[in-house]
PDB file of C-alpha atoms in Angstrom:
ATOM      1  CA  SER A   1     135.533 257.567  75.875  1.00 43.00           C
ATOM      2  CA  ILE A   2     133.326 261.035  76.682  1.00 52.00           C
ATOM      3  CA  ARG A   3     132.874 259.460  80.250  1.00 58.00           C
ATOM      4  CA  ASP A   4     136.643 259.308  80.837  1.00 61.00           C
ATOM      5  CA  ILE A   5     136.988 263.336  81.491  1.00 65.00           C
ATOM      6  CA  SER A   6     141.330 261.923  81.970  1.00 61.00           C
ATOM      7  CA  LYS A   7     140.523 260.695  78.102  1.00 62.00           C
ATOM      8  CA  LEU A   8     138.729 264.370  76.920  1.00 64.00           C
ATOM      9  CA  GLU A   9     140.865 266.654  74.699  1.00 68.00           C
ATOM     10  CA  ILE A  10     140.117 270.178  74.630  1.00 73.00           C
ATOM     11  CA  TYR A  11     142.464 272.185  72.942  1.00 74.00           C
ATOM     12  CA  LEU A  12     142.946 275.898  74.216  1.00 75.00           C
ATOM     13  CA  ASN A  13     146.043 278.391  74.745  1.00 74.00           C
ATOM     14  CA  GLY A  14     146.917 281.101  77.591  1.00 75.00           C
ATOM     15  CA  LYS A  15     144.285 281.088  80.176  1.00 77.00           C
ATOM     16  CA  LEU A  16     142.226 279.064  79.300  1.00 81.00           C
ATOM     17  CA  LYS A  17     144.463 276.172  79.398  1.00 84.00           C
ATOM     18  CA  LYS A  18     145.933 276.642  82.604  1.00 82.00           C
ATOM     19  CA  LEU A  19     142.898 276.909  84.211  1.00 83.00           C
ATOM     20  CA  TYR A  20     141.662 274.050  82.928  1.00 83.00           C
ATOM     21  CA  ASN A  21     144.497 271.779  82.761  1.00 82.00           C
ATOM     22  CA  ASP A  22     144.055 273.302  87.008  1.00 82.00           C
ATOM     23  CA  MET A  23     140.331 272.763  87.097  1.00 83.00           C
ATOM     24  CA  LYS A  24     141.241 269.368  86.369  1.00 82.00           C
ATOM     25  CA  SER A  25     143.666 268.250  88.089  1.00 82.00           C
ATOM     26  CA  LEU A  26     141.474 269.696  91.112  1.00 81.00           C
ATOM     27  CA  PHE A  27     138.161 267.860  89.901  1.00 81.00           C
ATOM     28  CA  LEU A  28     140.783 264.150  89.223  1.00 79.00           C
ATOM     29  CA  ASP A  29     142.278 264.741  93.355  1.00 79.00           C
ATOM     30  CA  THR A  30     138.817 264.950  94.305  1.00 74.00           C
ATOM     31  CA  ASN A  31     136.507 263.684  92.633  1.00 70.00           C
ATOM     32  CA  GLU A  32     135.421 259.885  92.525  1.00 69.00           C
ATOM     33  CA  SER A  33     133.606 260.421  89.327  1.00 68.00           C
ATOM     34  CA  LYS A  34     135.544 260.864  86.858  1.00 74.00           C
ATOM     35  CA  ASP A  35     133.011 261.603  83.221  1.00 76.00           C
ATOM     36  CA  PHE A  36     132.601 264.307  81.974  1.00 78.00           C
ATOM     37  CA  GLU A  37     129.330 265.063  83.119  1.00 79.00           C
ATOM     38  CA  SER A  38     130.082 265.213  87.013  1.00 81.00           C
ATOM     39  CA  PHE A  39     133.066 268.057  85.867  1.00 83.00           C
ATOM     40  CA  LEU A  40     130.892 270.008  83.465  1.00 84.00           C
ATOM     41  CA  GLY A  41     128.879 270.079  86.811  1.00 83.00           C
ATOM     42  CA  PHE A  42     132.648 270.356  89.047  1.00 84.00           C
ATOM     43  CA  LEU A  43     132.620 273.916  86.686  1.00 85.00           C
ATOM     44  CA  PHE A  44     128.948 275.465  87.327  1.00 84.00           C
ATOM     45  CA  ASN A  45     129.128 274.812  90.959  1.00 82.00           C
ATOM     46  CA  ILE A  46     132.938 276.893  91.299  1.00 80.00           C
ATOM     47  CA  LEU A  47     131.278 278.844  88.636  1.00 80.00           C
ATOM     48  CA  THR A  48     128.778 279.436  91.671  1.00 78.00           C
ATOM     49  CA  LEU A  49     129.627 279.362  94.750  1.00 76.00           C
ATOM     50  CA  LEU A  50     132.536 282.336  93.127  1.00 73.00           C
ATOM     51  CA  PRO A  51     130.583 285.227  93.619  1.00 68.00           C
ATOM     52  CA  TYR A  52     130.849 284.145  97.651  1.00 68.00           C
ATOM     53  CA  LYS A  53     133.741 282.712  98.522  1.00 62.00           C
ATOM     54  CA  LYS A  54     136.832 284.444  97.873  1.00 60.00           C
ATOM     55  CA  GLY A  55     139.886 283.028  98.870  1.00 58.00           C
ATOM     56  CA  LEU A  56     137.861 280.033  98.129  1.00 59.00           C
ATOM     57  CA  PHE A  57     139.747 278.942  95.426  1.00 58.00           C
ATOM     58  CA  ASP A  58     143.702 279.560  94.857  1.00 56.00           C
ATOM     59  CA  PHE A  59     143.745 279.610  91.114  1.00 55.00           C
ATOM     60  CA  LYS A  60     144.397 283.723  90.918  1.00 56.00           C
ATOM     61  CA  ILE A  61     142.686 282.656  87.024  1.00 54.00           C
ATOM     62  CA  ALA A  62     139.083 281.262  88.392  1.00 63.00           C
ATOM     63  CA  ASP A  63     137.201 284.210  88.344  1.00 74.00           C
ATOM     64  CA  VAL A  64     132.891 283.662  86.836  1.00 77.00           C
ATOM     65  CA  GLU A  65     134.622 285.189  83.608  1.00 80.00           C
ATOM     66  CA  ASN A  66     137.288 282.533  83.175  1.00 83.00           C
ATOM     67  CA  ILE A  67     134.959 280.191  84.581  1.00 83.00           C
ATOM     68  CA  ARG A  68     131.960 280.939  81.928  1.00 84.00           C
ATOM     69  CA  ASN A  69     134.539 281.155  78.862  1.00 85.00           C
ATOM     70  CA  LEU A  70     135.685 277.661  79.502  1.00 85.00           C
ATOM     71  CA  ILE A  71     132.512 276.155  80.205  1.00 85.00           C
ATOM     72  CA  SER A  72     131.903 277.803  76.383  1.00 83.00           C
ATOM     73  CA  GLU A  73     134.672 276.088  74.726  1.00 83.00           C
ATOM     74  CA  ILE A  74     134.620 273.175  76.095  1.00 82.00           C
ATOM     75  CA  LYS A  75     130.755 272.748  75.557  1.00 81.00           C
ATOM     76  CA  LYS A  76     131.868 274.156  71.743  1.00 79.00           C
ATOM     77  CA  GLN A  77     134.942 271.422  71.501  1.00 77.00           C
ATOM     78  CA  PHE A  78     131.787 268.412  73.582  1.00 77.00           C
ATOM     79  CA  VAL A  79     129.699 269.260  69.514  1.00 75.00           C
ATOM     80  CA  GLU A  80     132.239 269.579  67.290  1.00 73.00           C
ATOM     81  CA  LYS A  81     134.203 266.094  68.259  1.00 71.00           C
ATOM     82  CA  TYR A  82     130.539 264.016  69.502  1.00 68.00           C
ATOM     83  CA  CYS A  83     128.222 265.939  67.882  1.00 68.00           C
ATOM     84  CA  ASN A  84     128.780 266.117  64.886  1.00 62.00           C
ATOM     85  CA  PRO A  85     127.468 269.476  63.415  1.00 58.00           C
ATOM     86  CA  PRO A  86     126.699 269.933  59.409  1.00 56.00           C
ATOM     87  CA  TYR A  87     129.406 271.694  58.523  1.00 51.00           C
ATOM     88  CA  SER A  88     132.218 269.648  60.345  1.00 52.00           C
ATOM     89  CA  ASP A  89     134.204 267.994  57.195  1.00 55.00           C
ATOM     90  CA  LYS A  90     133.278 264.593  58.788  1.00 56.00           C
ATOM     91  CA  ILE A  91     128.274 265.299  58.064  1.00 54.00           C
ATOM     92  CA  ILE A  92     129.452 266.896  54.913  1.00 52.00           C
ATOM     93  CA  GLU A  93     131.777 264.112  53.843  1.00 59.00           C
ATOM     94  CA  GLY A  94     129.289 261.435  55.421  1.00 56.00           C
ATOM     95  CA  TYR A  95     126.531 262.914  53.618  1.00 57.00           C
ATOM     96  CA  LYS A  96     127.728 261.655  50.250  1.00 61.00           C
ATOM     97  CA  LYS A  97     128.074 258.618  51.169  1.00 64.00           C
ATOM     98  CA  ASP A  98     125.268 256.699  49.475  1.00 67.00           C
ATOM     99  CA  ASN A  99     122.669 255.818  52.170  1.00 76.00           C
ATOM    100  CA  PRO A 100     124.389 257.045  55.998  1.00 81.00           C
ATOM    101  CA  PHE A 101     120.717 256.972  56.702  1.00 87.00           C
ATOM    102  CA  LYS A 102     119.817 253.853  56.277  1.00 87.00           C
ATOM    103  CA  ILE A 103     119.935 252.676  59.997  1.00 90.00           C
ATOM    104  CA  HIS A 104     117.482 255.932  60.863  1.00 92.00           C
ATOM    105  CA  GLN A 105     115.041 254.579  57.977  1.00 93.00           C
ATOM    106  CA  LYS A 106     114.275 251.705  58.690  1.00 93.00           C
ATOM    107  CA  LEU A 107     113.715 252.557  62.141  1.00 94.00           C
ATOM    108  CA  ILE A 108     111.221 254.719  60.332  1.00 95.00           C
ATOM    109  CA  ARG A 109     109.648 252.552  58.251  1.00 94.00           C
ATOM    110  CA  LYS A 110     108.884 250.232  61.398  1.00 92.00           C
ATOM    111  CA  ILE A 111     107.341 252.964  63.104  1.00 91.00           C
ATOM    112  CA  LEU A 112     104.812 253.015  59.743  1.00 90.00           C
ATOM    113  CA  VAL A 113     103.692 250.102  60.287  1.00 86.00           C
ATOM    114  CA  ARG A 114     101.005 250.744  62.132  1.00 77.00           C
ATOM    115  CA  SER A 115      96.961 250.607  62.189  1.00 72.00           C
ATOM    116  CA  PHE A 116      95.099 253.455  60.601  1.00 68.00           C
ATOM    117  CA  PRO A 117      92.651 254.916  63.659  1.00 74.00           C
ATOM    118  CA  LEU A 118      96.521 255.504  65.635  1.00 80.00           C
ATOM    119  CA  ARG A 119      97.725 257.986  66.894  1.00 85.00           C
ATOM    120  CA  ARG A 120     100.465 259.490  64.843  1.00 89.00           C
ATOM    121  CA  PRO A 121     103.514 258.113  65.684  1.00 92.00           C
ATOM    122  CA  ASN A 122     106.157 259.830  68.537  1.00 93.00           C
ATOM    123  CA  ILE A 123     109.897 259.478  68.164  1.00 94.00           C
ATOM    124  CA  PHE A 124     111.606 260.806  71.288  1.00 94.00           C
ATOM    125  CA  THR A 125     115.208 261.312  71.037  1.00 92.00           C
ATOM    126  CA  LEU A 126     118.343 263.097  73.010  1.00 89.00           C
ATOM    127  CA  ASN A 127     120.387 263.505  70.297  1.00 88.00           C
ATOM    128  CA  TYR A 128     122.064 266.519  68.470  1.00 86.00           C
ATOM    129  CA  ASP A 129     121.800 265.269  65.409  1.00 86.00           C
ATOM    130  CA  LEU A 130     119.828 265.877  63.117  1.00 88.00           C
ATOM    131  CA  MET A 131     119.248 262.167  61.562  1.00 88.00           C
ATOM    132  CA  PHE A 132     116.675 261.381  62.052  1.00 94.00           C
ATOM    133  CA  GLU A 133     116.010 264.921  59.729  1.00 93.00           C
ATOM    134  CA  LYS A 134     117.454 264.024  57.132  1.00 90.00           C
ATOM    135  CA  ALA A 135     116.139 260.121  56.690  1.00 92.00           C
ATOM    136  CA  MET A 136     112.712 261.135  57.145  1.00 95.00           C
ATOM    137  CA  ASP A 137     113.204 263.832  54.003  1.00 93.00           C
ATOM    138  CA  LYS A 138     115.179 261.479  51.818  1.00 91.00           C
ATOM    139  CA  MET A 139     111.403 259.195  52.569  1.00 93.00           C
ATOM    140  CA  GLY A 140     109.128 261.758  51.329  1.00 93.00           C
ATOM    141  CA  ILE A 141     107.541 261.596  54.967  1.00 94.00           C
ATOM    142  CA  VAL A 142     106.300 264.557  56.706  1.00 94.00           C
ATOM    143  CA  TYR A 143     107.988 264.991  60.711  1.00 95.00           C
ATOM    144  CA  VAL A 144     106.325 267.227  63.413  1.00 95.00           C
ATOM    145  CA  ASP A 145     108.542 269.160  64.599  1.00 94.00           C
ATOM    146  CA  GLY A 146     107.158 271.841  66.788  1.00 92.00           C
ATOM    147  CA  PHE A 147     108.509 274.527  63.566  1.00 94.00           C
ATOM    148  CA  VAL A 148     105.883 275.683  61.365  1.00 93.00           C
ATOM    149  CA  GLY A 149     106.732 278.296  58.414  1.00 90.00           C
ATOM    150  CA  THR A 150     108.694 277.685  55.115  1.00 85.00           C
ATOM    151  CA  SER A 151     111.680 280.827  54.705  1.00 84.00           C
ATOM    152  CA  GLU A 152     112.422 280.983  59.244  1.00 87.00           C
ATOM    153  CA  ARG A 153     110.813 277.637  60.527  1.00 91.00           C
ATOM    154  CA  ILE A 154     109.559 279.684  63.992  1.00 93.00           C
ATOM    155  CA  PHE A 155     109.785 277.154  67.451  1.00 93.00           C
ATOM    156  CA  LYS A 156     105.567 276.530  67.685  1.00 92.00           C
ATOM    157  CA  PRO A 157     104.902 274.022  69.968  1.00 89.00           C
ATOM    158  CA  GLU A 158     101.596 274.065  69.644  1.00 90.00           C
ATOM    159  CA  SER A 159     101.312 272.484  65.924  1.00 91.00           C
ATOM    160  CA  PHE A 160     102.211 269.337  67.695  1.00 91.00           C
ATOM    161  CA  ASN A 161      98.201 269.155  68.482  1.00 90.00           C
ATOM    162  CA  PHE A 162      97.937 270.035  64.702  1.00 89.00           C
ATOM    163  CA  ASP A 163      96.696 267.100  61.808  1.00 89.00           C
ATOM    164  CA  PHE A 164      97.229 266.833  58.548  1.00 89.00           C
ATOM    165  CA  TYR A 165      94.176 266.391  55.167  1.00 87.00           C
ATOM    166  CA  TYR A 166      93.523 266.242  52.037  1.00 86.00           C
ATOM    167  CA  PRO A 167      89.904 266.191  50.384  1.00 85.00           C
ATOM    168  CA  ALA A 168      88.655 262.660  49.380  1.00 78.00           C
ATOM    169  CA  THR A 169      87.698 262.066  45.152  1.00 76.00           C
ATOM    170  CA  THR A 170      84.770 261.708  45.836  1.00 69.00           C
ATOM    171  CA  THR A 171      81.759 265.321  45.886  1.00 68.00           C
ATOM    172  CA  GLU A 172      80.543 264.175  49.761  1.00 71.00           C
ATOM    173  CA  GLY A 173      82.666 266.711  51.054  1.00 73.00           C
ATOM    174  CA  LYS A 174      84.738 264.164  53.031  1.00 83.00           C
ATOM    175  CA  VAL A 175      88.296 263.974  53.242  1.00 85.00           C
ATOM    176  CA  ASN A 176      91.157 261.419  53.965  1.00 84.00           C
ATOM    177  CA  ARG A 177      94.918 261.941  56.935  1.00 85.00           C
ATOM    178  CA  LEU A 178      97.660 262.504  55.440  1.00 86.00           C
ATOM    179  CA  GLU A 179      99.143 258.749  55.927  1.00 86.00           C
ATOM    180  CA  ARG A 180     103.084 259.079  56.458  1.00 89.00           C
ATOM    181  CA  VAL A 181     103.427 261.250  59.697  1.00 92.00           C
ATOM    182  CA  ILE A 182     105.399 261.356  62.671  1.00 94.00           C
ATOM    183  CA  HIS A 183     106.127 263.456  66.012  1.00 95.00           C
ATOM    184  CA  LEU A 184     109.707 264.218  66.038  1.00 96.00           C
ATOM    185  CA  TYR A 185     110.537 265.300  69.639  1.00 94.00           C
ATOM    186  CA  LYS A 186     114.244 266.315  70.443  1.00 93.00           C
ATOM    187  CA  LEU A 187     113.298 266.487  74.317  1.00 90.00           C
ATOM    188  CA  HIS A 188     117.578 267.880  74.337  1.00 89.00           C
ATOM    189  CA  GLY A 189     117.050 270.340  71.650  1.00 89.00           C
ATOM    190  CA  SER A 190     118.597 270.540  68.315  1.00 89.00           C
ATOM    191  CA  ILE A 191     121.853 272.136  66.538  1.00 84.00           C
ATOM    192  CA  ASP A 192     119.332 273.664  64.031  1.00 86.00           C
ATOM    193  CA  TRP A 193     118.092 275.163  67.375  1.00 88.00           C
ATOM    194  CA  ILE A 194     118.634 278.802  67.306  1.00 86.00           C
ATOM    195  CA  LYS A 195     118.188 281.645  69.934  1.00 86.00           C
ATOM    196  CA  VAL A 196     117.399 285.151  68.378  1.00 85.00           C
ATOM    197  CA  GLN A 197     115.450 288.017  69.792  1.00 88.00           C
ATOM    198  CA  SER A 198     112.011 287.581  71.127  1.00 88.00           C
ATOM    199  CA  THR A 199     109.262 289.241  68.293  1.00 89.00           C
ATOM    200  CA  PRO A 200     104.931 289.279  68.736  1.00 89.00           C
ATOM    201  CA  PHE A 201     104.871 286.918  65.318  1.00 89.00           C
ATOM    202  CA  ASN A 202     107.688 284.673  68.268  1.00 89.00           C
ATOM    203  CA  ILE A 203     106.945 285.126  71.130  1.00 86.00           C
ATOM    204  CA  MET A 204     109.708 282.158  71.448  1.00 86.00           C
ATOM    205  CA  GLY A 205     111.863 283.788  70.414  1.00 88.00           C
ATOM    206  CA  ILE A 206     114.161 279.718  68.661  1.00 90.00           C
ATOM    207  CA  VAL A 207     114.209 279.252  65.277  1.00 90.00           C
ATOM    208  CA  LYS A 208     115.675 276.541  62.950  1.00 88.00           C
ATOM    209  CA  LYS A 209     118.613 277.412  60.709  1.00 80.00           C
ATOM    210  CA  SER A 210     119.169 275.494  57.802  1.00 75.00           C
ATOM    211  CA  PRO A 211     122.283 273.676  58.025  1.00 65.00           C
ATOM    212  CA  GLU A 212     123.942 275.584  55.451  1.00 62.00           C
ATOM    213  CA  VAL A 213     123.996 278.923  56.545  1.00 60.00           C
ATOM    214  CA  LEU A 214     124.363 277.680  59.901  1.00 62.00           C
ATOM    215  CA  LYS A 215     127.185 278.711  62.080  1.00 63.00           C
ATOM    216  CA  LYS A 216     129.584 278.053  64.639  1.00 60.00           C
ATOM    217  CA  ASP A 217     128.705 278.427  68.331  1.00 60.00           C
ATOM    218  CA  GLU A 218     125.202 279.804  66.480  1.00 62.00           C
ATOM    219  CA  PHE A 219     123.470 276.884  69.231  1.00 62.00           C
ATOM    220  CA  LEU A 220     125.305 276.233  71.667  1.00 66.00           C
ATOM    221  CA  ASP A 221     122.799 277.687  74.611  1.00 70.00           C
ATOM    222  CA  LEU A 222     119.952 276.086  73.244  1.00 76.00           C
ATOM    223  CA  LEU A 223     120.831 272.599  73.970  1.00 82.00           C
ATOM    224  CA  VAL A 224     120.884 270.100  77.311  1.00 84.00           C
ATOM    225  CA  TYR A 225     124.274 269.352  77.474  1.00 79.00           C
ATOM    226  CA  PRO A 226     124.698 266.421  79.696  1.00 76.00           C
ATOM    227  CA  SER A 227     125.278 267.716  83.550  1.00 74.00           C
ATOM    228  CA  PRO A 228     123.496 267.792  87.035  1.00 70.00           C
ATOM    229  CA  ILE A 229     121.693 270.028  85.962  1.00 75.00           C
ATOM    230  CA  LYS A 230     120.235 269.037  82.972  1.00 79.00           C
ATOM    231  CA  GLU A 231     117.198 267.980  84.479  1.00 77.00           C
ATOM    232  CA  GLY A 232     116.850 271.476  85.770  1.00 76.00           C
ATOM    233  CA  GLU A 233     117.558 272.340  81.846  1.00 78.00           C
ATOM    234  CA  THR A 234     115.165 270.342  80.233  1.00 81.00           C
ATOM    235  CA  ILE A 235     112.317 271.243  82.594  1.00 78.00           C
ATOM    236  CA  GLY A 236     113.202 275.125  81.872  1.00 77.00           C
ATOM    237  CA  PHE A 237     111.865 276.658  79.037  1.00 76.00           C
ATOM    238  CA  PRO A 238     111.520 275.679  75.631  1.00 80.00           C
ATOM    239  CA  TYR A 239     111.498 272.005  76.511  1.00 82.00           C
ATOM    240  CA  SER A 240     109.547 272.605  78.976  1.00 80.00           C
ATOM    241  CA  GLU A 241     106.853 273.397  76.134  1.00 77.00           C
ATOM    242  CA  VAL A 242     107.642 270.319  74.567  1.00 78.00           C
ATOM    243  CA  PHE A 243     106.929 267.817  77.427  1.00 77.00           C
ATOM    244  CA  ARG A 244     103.431 269.671  77.221  1.00 74.00           C
ATOM    245  CA  ARG A 245     102.553 267.610  74.454  1.00 67.00           C
TER     246      ARG A 245
END
C-alpha cells in the first residue's frame, strides 16, 4: 500500500540506504501516522531544520545534501512505481493492448453529451499520467491543456481562454463553433512537463515533451508530490496560473 511507509520499497545503496533506514526508523518510532505523505513531510522538515540545528540529529550522514538526494530518489521511485511514466515497460506494454483507455473514453463521451450553448467542459485531475491525453487523441478530440505550439509545446495558461471556430458554408460571414473540445487541467502537474530556461518567447520556462523522447528524472521538479507541503506548492508557480483560470 502506498499509504503505509513500512511497506514502501525503496532501492538504495551505500550511504543513502543507511540514511533511509535510519530516517524511516526514526519516523516510525516518533509519529502516529505511518503513511507515505507524512514520511515525505518528515524528511522535508528535517531538510529545513538541518542548517540551523547542528547536533539535533545523531546521524553523521544526515547533512543537507544527502537528505536532498534521498528525497529526490524517493520521488523518482515513487513515480516509477505508482505513476507509470511513458518510458516504463508496463506502460509500453499497456499501450499495445486493444484499448487500455476505454474507461477514460467512456467518461469523455458522457462529458461531451452537453447542450451546445454551454461552456466548454472541464476535466480536473490530480493524476500525473497521460491517460486522458492518450484517450482524447485516439478519439480525435481537441483539448486545451495550457500549452501552445506544435514542434515545441510551450506553457501559456492564457490559452485556456481560447476557443475554436470555423467558417460556415454560407457567404454571410457566419462562423460555427467547433464541437468536441475539452479543457484539461492537471492540478498537480504531469510527467511530460519539463522545466527549461526562460526565454522572451517562453516566459514561464515550461515545455511539454513528447513521451517518446522523455527521459528519466526530467519531470521530477515540477510535480506536486503527496506531502504536507503540497498545499503551498499548488498555490505557487506554475499551478497558481492554472487555478486562476
